[in-house]
């Protein structure tokens, strides 16, 4: 709305009379006299700078009382923190699966050995049973010869489930002259299937 000539005249008179030192002083003076529109007199609201990508993420962090680490960058646009990022923070770092054969993992658990600190001698640094037993002299002394007789059906299963020869040294074969047959591998294969099932479950949760 245009300001009337009379109002403009009054504004000029006030400015000449009061001689405000700057623009802010002039606005304060004229606002007190009711000469200015509301838009000029309102103090603009400060926009809150947030690290969160959404209100839902901010509410989630408050509800869980999460402490965001300094320098943490979210996966949302402009490094904003999403609900997914906060869920990962709440759950903590995901446990890395040990690069070790099932029998080596079982032996380590049974003997209280931290398998993550062992350098494996297998392919791509895989920890084998003998690597774990090397840390336990008594077990090493009682170790059976690594080479075992394996039936053709058992050999196929070993290849299918990526079972190393080191994994079967402690298995007592029920075949002729102690030969390991397919049924002797059942317990080991069940353990491998259970591990793979657990991995699939973890991947499904991440996709959700």
PDB file of C-alpha atoms in Angstrom:
ATOM      1  CA  UNK A   1       0.000   0.000   0.000  1.00  0.00           C
ATOM      2  CA  UNK A   2       1.377   3.426  -0.982  1.00  0.00           C
ATOM      3  CA  UNK A   3       2.195   5.870   1.782  1.00  0.00           C
ATOM      4  CA  UNK A   4       0.099   9.033   1.700  1.00  0.00           C
ATOM      5  CA  UNK A   5       1.650  12.448   1.114  1.00  0.00           C
ATOM      6  CA  UNK A   6       0.609  13.479   4.619  1.00  0.00           C
ATOM      7  CA  UNK A   7       2.322  10.467   6.200  1.00  0.00           C
ATOM      8  CA  UNK A   8       5.477  11.097   4.180  1.00  0.00           C
ATOM      9  CA  UNK A   9       5.492  14.699   5.329  1.00  0.00           C
ATOM     10  CA  UNK A  10       5.199  13.611   8.972  1.00  0.00           C
ATOM     11  CA  UNK A  11       8.031  11.099   8.500  1.00  0.00           C
ATOM     12  CA  UNK A  12      10.298  13.763   7.026  1.00  0.00           C
ATOM     13  CA  UNK A  13       9.484  16.148   9.875  1.00  0.00           C
ATOM     14  CA  UNK A  14      10.330  13.502  12.461  1.00  0.00           C
ATOM     15  CA  UNK A  15      13.626  12.666  10.781  1.00  0.00           C
ATOM     16  CA  UNK A  16      14.640  16.315  10.486  1.00  0.00           C
ATOM     17  CA  UNK A  17      13.729  16.929  14.080  1.00  0.00           C
ATOM     18  CA  UNK A  18      15.289  13.837  15.668  1.00  0.00           C
ATOM     19  CA  UNK A  19      18.248  13.419  13.313  1.00  0.00           C
ATOM     20  CA  UNK A  20      18.699   9.646  13.916  1.00  0.00           C
ATOM     21  CA  UNK A  21      22.308   8.499  13.659  1.00  0.00           C
ATOM     22  CA  UNK A  22      21.611   5.477  11.457  1.00  0.00           C
ATOM     23  CA  UNK A  23      18.937   3.453   9.715  1.00  0.00           C
ATOM     24  CA  UNK A  24      18.117   1.305  12.766  1.00  0.00           C
ATOM     25  CA  UNK A  25      17.599   4.414  14.895  1.00  0.00           C
ATOM     26  CA  UNK A  26      15.338   5.892  12.218  1.00  0.00           C
ATOM     27  CA  UNK A  27      13.244   2.715  12.029  1.00  0.00           C
ATOM     28  CA  UNK A  28      12.915   2.596  15.832  1.00  0.00           C
ATOM     29  CA  UNK A  29      11.792   6.253  15.893  1.00  0.00           C
ATOM     30  CA  UNK A  30       9.260   5.943  13.093  1.00  0.00           C
ATOM     31  CA  UNK A  31       7.926   2.610  14.346  1.00  0.00           C
ATOM     32  CA  UNK A  32       7.176   4.190  17.722  1.00  0.00           C
ATOM     33  CA  UNK A  33       5.130   6.839  15.919  1.00  0.00           C
ATOM     34  CA  UNK A  34       3.250   4.193  13.932  1.00  0.00           C
ATOM     35  CA  UNK A  35       4.519   5.418  10.569  1.00  0.00           C
ATOM     36  CA  UNK A  36       6.023   2.130   9.339  1.00  0.00           C
ATOM     37  CA  UNK A  37       4.424  -1.088   8.056  1.00  0.00           C
ATOM     38  CA  UNK A  38       4.735  -4.205  10.225  1.00  0.00           C
ATOM     39  CA  UNK A  39       7.158  -5.901   7.822  1.00  0.00           C
ATOM     40  CA  UNK A  40       9.808  -3.267   8.503  1.00  0.00           C
ATOM     41  CA  UNK A  41       9.514  -3.425  12.258  1.00  0.00           C
ATOM     42  CA  UNK A  42       9.503  -7.214  12.719  1.00  0.00           C
ATOM     43  CA  UNK A  43      12.802  -8.775  13.717  1.00  0.00           C
ATOM     44  CA  UNK A  44      13.520 -11.670  11.332  1.00  0.00           C
ATOM     45  CA  UNK A  45      13.534 -15.046  13.050  1.00  0.00           C
ATOM     46  CA  UNK A  46      16.872 -16.762  13.153  1.00  0.00           C
ATOM     47  CA  UNK A  47      16.837 -19.981  11.220  1.00  0.00           C
ATOM     48  CA  UNK A  48      17.951 -22.892  13.370  1.00  0.00           C
ATOM     49  CA  UNK A  49      20.900 -24.722  11.872  1.00  0.00           C
ATOM     50  CA  UNK A  50      20.496 -28.440  12.405  1.00  0.00           C
ATOM     51  CA  UNK A  51      22.706 -31.424  11.696  1.00  0.00           C
ATOM     52  CA  UNK A  52      19.706 -33.651  11.138  1.00  0.00           C
ATOM     53  CA  UNK A  53      18.128 -34.457   7.778  1.00  0.00           C
ATOM     54  CA  UNK A  54      14.593 -34.489   9.201  1.00  0.00           C
ATOM     55  CA  UNK A  55      12.510 -33.810  12.283  1.00  0.00           C
ATOM     56  CA  UNK A  56      12.132 -37.587  12.661  1.00  0.00           C
ATOM     57  CA  UNK A  57      15.916 -37.953  12.896  1.00  0.00           C
ATOM     58  CA  UNK A  58      16.141 -35.191  15.490  1.00  0.00           C
ATOM     59  CA  UNK A  59      13.345 -36.783  17.553  1.00  0.00           C
ATOM     60  CA  UNK A  60      15.049 -40.198  17.316  1.00  0.00           C
ATOM     61  CA  UNK A  61      18.318 -38.761  18.620  1.00  0.00           C
ATOM     62  CA  UNK A  62      16.505 -37.077  21.527  1.00  0.00           C
ATOM     63  CA  UNK A  63      14.540 -40.215  22.376  1.00  0.00           C
ATOM     64  CA  UNK A  64      17.682 -42.375  22.445  1.00  0.00           C
ATOM     65  CA  UNK A  65      19.797 -39.635  24.106  1.00  0.00           C
ATOM     66  CA  UNK A  66      22.421 -40.208  21.436  1.00  0.00           C
ATOM     67  CA  UNK A  67      25.684 -38.284  21.538  1.00  0.00           C
ATOM     68  CA  UNK A  68      26.784 -37.446  17.999  1.00  0.00           C
ATOM     69  CA  UNK A  69      30.591 -37.713  17.705  1.00  0.00           C
ATOM     70  CA  UNK A  70      32.452 -34.591  16.614  1.00  0.00           C
ATOM     71  CA  UNK A  71      33.034 -34.576  12.885  1.00  0.00           C
ATOM     72  CA  UNK A  72      30.404 -37.249  12.249  1.00  0.00           C
ATOM     73  CA  UNK A  73      28.939 -36.945   8.752  1.00  0.00           C
ATOM     74  CA  UNK A  74      25.583 -38.397   7.842  1.00  0.00           C
ATOM     75  CA  UNK A  75      24.643 -40.114   4.603  1.00  0.00           C
ATOM     76  CA  UNK A  76      21.852 -37.682   3.703  1.00  0.00           C
ATOM     77  CA  UNK A  77      22.299 -34.606   1.480  1.00  0.00           C
ATOM     78  CA  UNK A  78      24.892 -32.082   2.683  1.00  0.00           C
ATOM     79  CA  UNK A  79      26.186 -34.638   5.208  1.00  0.00           C
ATOM     80  CA  UNK A  80      22.970 -34.347   7.216  1.00  0.00           C
ATOM     81  CA  UNK A  81      22.291 -37.135   9.695  1.00  0.00           C
ATOM     82  CA  UNK A  82      19.405 -39.484   8.856  1.00  0.00           C
ATOM     83  CA  UNK A  83      17.454 -41.928  11.024  1.00  0.00           C
ATOM     84  CA  UNK A  84      19.451 -44.757   9.423  1.00  0.00           C
ATOM     85  CA  UNK A  85      22.718 -43.119  10.528  1.00  0.00           C
ATOM     86  CA  UNK A  86      21.388 -42.764  14.068  1.00  0.00           C
ATOM     87  CA  UNK A  87      20.293 -46.408  14.216  1.00  0.00           C
ATOM     88  CA  UNK A  88      23.830 -47.451  13.275  1.00  0.00           C
ATOM     89  CA  UNK A  89      25.222 -45.191  15.984  1.00  0.00           C
ATOM     90  CA  UNK A  90      22.818 -46.669  18.521  1.00  0.00           C
ATOM     91  CA  UNK A  91      23.736 -50.240  17.563  1.00  0.00           C
ATOM     92  CA  UNK A  92      27.461 -49.528  17.665  1.00  0.00           C
ATOM     93  CA  UNK A  93      30.066 -50.819  15.233  1.00  0.00           C
ATOM     94  CA  UNK A  94      29.093 -54.020  13.538  1.00  0.00           C
ATOM     95  CA  UNK A  95      31.168 -56.986  14.551  1.00  0.00           C
ATOM     96  CA  UNK A  96      33.435 -57.995  11.717  1.00  0.00           C
ATOM     97  CA  UNK A  97      33.262 -61.647  10.809  1.00  0.00           C
ATOM     98  CA  UNK A  98      36.541 -63.421  11.396  1.00  0.00           C
ATOM     99  CA  UNK A  99      38.303 -64.694   8.283  1.00  0.00           C
ATOM    100  CA  UNK A 100      38.737 -68.175   9.710  1.00  0.00           C
ATOM    101  CA  UNK A 101      37.610 -71.718   9.101  1.00  0.00           C
ATOM    102  CA  UNK A 102      34.709 -73.029  11.243  1.00  0.00           C
ATOM    103  CA  UNK A 103      36.925 -75.520  13.083  1.00  0.00           C
ATOM    104  CA  UNK A 104      39.476 -72.797  13.835  1.00  0.00           C
ATOM    105  CA  UNK A 105      36.735 -70.555  15.236  1.00  0.00           C
ATOM    106  CA  UNK A 106      35.348 -73.383  17.345  1.00  0.00           C
ATOM    107  CA  UNK A 107      38.798 -74.289  18.703  1.00  0.00           C
ATOM    108  CA  UNK A 108      39.483 -70.630  19.512  1.00  0.00           C
ATOM    109  CA  UNK A 109      36.179 -70.314  21.385  1.00  0.00           C
ATOM    110  CA  UNK A 110      36.773 -73.522  23.323  1.00  0.00           C
ATOM    111  CA  UNK A 111      40.244 -72.412  24.382  1.00  0.00           C
ATOM    112  CA  UNK A 112      39.597 -68.716  25.004  1.00  0.00           C
ATOM    113  CA  UNK A 113      41.788 -67.568  22.105  1.00  0.00           C
ATOM    114  CA  UNK A 114      41.166 -64.216  20.371  1.00  0.00           C
ATOM    115  CA  UNK A 115      41.126 -65.330  16.747  1.00  0.00           C
ATOM    116  CA  UNK A 116      41.131 -61.752  15.434  1.00  0.00           C
ATOM    117  CA  UNK A 117      44.758 -61.385  16.534  1.00  0.00           C
ATOM    118  CA  UNK A 118      45.985 -64.449  14.646  1.00  0.00           C
ATOM    119  CA  UNK A 119      47.705 -64.202  11.268  1.00  0.00           C
ATOM    120  CA  UNK A 120      46.272 -66.934   9.078  1.00  0.00           C
ATOM    121  CA  UNK A 121      48.307 -69.117   6.765  1.00  0.00           C
ATOM    122  CA  UNK A 122      45.404 -69.955   4.462  1.00  0.00           C
ATOM    123  CA  UNK A 123      44.253 -68.268   1.255  1.00  0.00           C
ATOM    124  CA  UNK A 124      43.834 -64.469   1.665  1.00  0.00           C
ATOM    125  CA  UNK A 125      45.062 -64.735   5.244  1.00  0.00           C
ATOM    126  CA  UNK A 126      42.379 -67.181   6.329  1.00  0.00           C
ATOM    127  CA  UNK A 127      43.009 -68.574   9.808  1.00  0.00           C
ATOM    128  CA  UNK A 128      43.170 -72.367   9.763  1.00  0.00           C
ATOM    129  CA  UNK A 129      42.907 -74.823  12.612  1.00  0.00           C
ATOM    130  CA  UNK A 130      46.671 -75.372  12.666  1.00  0.00           C
ATOM    131  CA  UNK A 131      47.244 -71.614  13.081  1.00  0.00           C
ATOM    132  CA  UNK A 132      45.159 -71.622  16.243  1.00  0.00           C
ATOM    133  CA  UNK A 133      46.712 -74.829  17.543  1.00  0.00           C
ATOM    134  CA  UNK A 134      50.192 -73.345  17.055  1.00  0.00           C
ATOM    135  CA  UNK A 135      49.299 -71.003  19.915  1.00  0.00           C
ATOM    136  CA  UNK A 136      48.496 -73.939  22.176  1.00  0.00           C
ATOM    137  CA  UNK A 137      51.526 -76.279  22.462  1.00  0.00           C
ATOM    138  CA  UNK A 138      49.592 -79.059  24.206  1.00  0.00           C
ATOM    139  CA  UNK A 139      47.032 -79.139  21.456  1.00  0.00           C
ATOM    140  CA  UNK A 140      49.715 -79.039  18.792  1.00  0.00           C
ATOM    141  CA  UNK A 141      51.466 -82.017  20.320  1.00  0.00           C
ATOM    142  CA  UNK A 142      48.270 -84.039  20.248  1.00  0.00           C
ATOM    143  CA  UNK A 143      47.412 -82.968  16.711  1.00  0.00           C
ATOM    144  CA  UNK A 144      46.695 -85.754  14.261  1.00  0.00           C
ATOM    145  CA  UNK A 145      48.324 -85.832  10.825  1.00  0.00           C
ATOM    146  CA  UNK A 146      46.718 -83.169   8.644  1.00  0.00           C
ATOM    147  CA  UNK A 147      46.186 -85.498   5.693  1.00  0.00           C
ATOM    148  CA  UNK A 148      43.060 -87.586   6.156  1.00  0.00           C
ATOM    149  CA  UNK A 149      41.379 -90.133   3.951  1.00  0.00           C
ATOM    150  CA  UNK A 150      38.224 -88.614   2.500  1.00  0.00           C
ATOM    151  CA  UNK A 151      35.574 -90.369   0.428  1.00  0.00           C
ATOM    152  CA  UNK A 152      34.556 -88.898  -2.944  1.00  0.00           C
ATOM    153  CA  UNK A 153      31.114 -87.861  -1.607  1.00  0.00           C
ATOM    154  CA  UNK A 154      32.703 -86.149   1.398  1.00  0.00           C
ATOM    155  CA  UNK A 155      35.230 -84.422  -0.889  1.00  0.00           C
ATOM    156  CA  UNK A 156      32.361 -83.005  -2.978  1.00  0.00           C
ATOM    157  CA  UNK A 157      30.712 -81.612   0.151  1.00  0.00           C
ATOM    158  CA  UNK A 158      34.009 -80.106   1.304  1.00  0.00           C
ATOM    159  CA  UNK A 159      34.361 -78.325  -2.036  1.00  0.00           C
ATOM    160  CA  UNK A 160      30.714 -77.192  -1.998  1.00  0.00           C
ATOM    161  CA  UNK A 161      30.956 -75.689   1.498  1.00  0.00           C
ATOM    162  CA  UNK A 162      34.569 -74.481   1.127  1.00  0.00           C
ATOM    163  CA  UNK A 163      35.823 -76.777   3.877  1.00  0.00           C
ATOM    164  CA  UNK A 164      39.613 -77.021   4.129  1.00  0.00           C
ATOM    165  CA  UNK A 165      41.508 -80.192   4.984  1.00  0.00           C
ATOM    166  CA  UNK A 166      42.550 -78.483   8.208  1.00  0.00           C
ATOM    167  CA  UNK A 167      38.889 -78.285   9.168  1.00  0.00           C
ATOM    168  CA  UNK A 168      38.448 -82.059   9.212  1.00  0.00           C
ATOM    169  CA  UNK A 169      41.597 -83.181  11.059  1.00  0.00           C
ATOM    170  CA  UNK A 170      39.630 -83.545  14.294  1.00  0.00           C
ATOM    171  CA  UNK A 171      36.734 -85.416  12.707  1.00  0.00           C
ATOM    172  CA  UNK A 172      36.710 -89.140  13.350  1.00  0.00           C
ATOM    173  CA  UNK A 173      35.932 -90.913  10.107  1.00  0.00           C
ATOM    174  CA  UNK A 174      33.355 -93.673  10.218  1.00  0.00           C
ATOM    175  CA  UNK A 175      34.403 -95.190   6.902  1.00  0.00           C
ATOM    176  CA  UNK A 176      36.911 -97.927   6.189  1.00  0.00           C
ATOM    177  CA  UNK A 177      40.255 -97.355   7.945  1.00  0.00           C
ATOM    178  CA  UNK A 178      38.971 -94.084   9.389  1.00  0.00           C
ATOM    179  CA  UNK A 179      37.978 -92.582   6.026  1.00  0.00           C
ATOM    180  CA  UNK A 180      35.786 -89.516   6.388  1.00  0.00           C
ATOM    181  CA  UNK A 181      32.448 -90.021   4.658  1.00  0.00           C
ATOM    182  CA  UNK A 182      29.647 -87.573   3.911  1.00  0.00           C
ATOM    183  CA  UNK A 183      27.699 -88.195   7.141  1.00  0.00           C
ATOM    184  CA  UNK A 184      30.801 -87.411   9.222  1.00  0.00           C
ATOM    185  CA  UNK A 185      30.673 -83.811   7.923  1.00  0.00           C
ATOM    186  CA  UNK A 186      27.051 -83.200   8.985  1.00  0.00           C
ATOM    187  CA  UNK A 187      27.849 -81.315  12.199  1.00  0.00           C
ATOM    188  CA  UNK A 188      30.447 -79.107  10.501  1.00  0.00           C
ATOM    189  CA  UNK A 189      28.135 -78.369   7.547  1.00  0.00           C
ATOM    190  CA  UNK A 190      25.257 -77.522   9.911  1.00  0.00           C
ATOM    191  CA  UNK A 191      27.566 -75.019  11.639  1.00  0.00           C
ATOM    192  CA  UNK A 192      28.478 -73.428   8.284  1.00  0.00           C
ATOM    193  CA  UNK A 193      24.792 -73.237   7.261  1.00  0.00           C
ATOM    194  CA  UNK A 194      23.929 -71.563  10.558  1.00  0.00           C
ATOM    195  CA  UNK A 195      26.658 -68.953  10.021  1.00  0.00           C
ATOM    196  CA  UNK A 196      25.455 -68.211   6.484  1.00  0.00           C
ATOM    197  CA  UNK A 197      21.874 -67.959   7.733  1.00  0.00           C
ATOM    198  CA  UNK A 198      22.986 -65.406  10.338  1.00  0.00           C
ATOM    199  CA  UNK A 199      24.756 -63.352   7.662  1.00  0.00           C
ATOM    200  CA  UNK A 200      21.647 -63.326   5.452  1.00  0.00           C
ATOM    201  CA  UNK A 201      19.576 -62.129   8.413  1.00  0.00           C
ATOM    202  CA  UNK A 202      22.018 -59.260   9.072  1.00  0.00           C
ATOM    203  CA  UNK A 203      21.910 -58.197   5.405  1.00  0.00           C
ATOM    204  CA  UNK A 204      18.082 -58.186   5.446  1.00  0.00           C
ATOM    205  CA  UNK A 205      18.033 -55.929   8.497  1.00  0.00           C
ATOM    206  CA  UNK A 206      20.427 -53.484   6.788  1.00  0.00           C
ATOM    207  CA  UNK A 207      18.196 -53.311   3.706  1.00  0.00           C
ATOM    208  CA  UNK A 208      15.161 -52.573   5.935  1.00  0.00           C
TER     209      UNK A 208
END
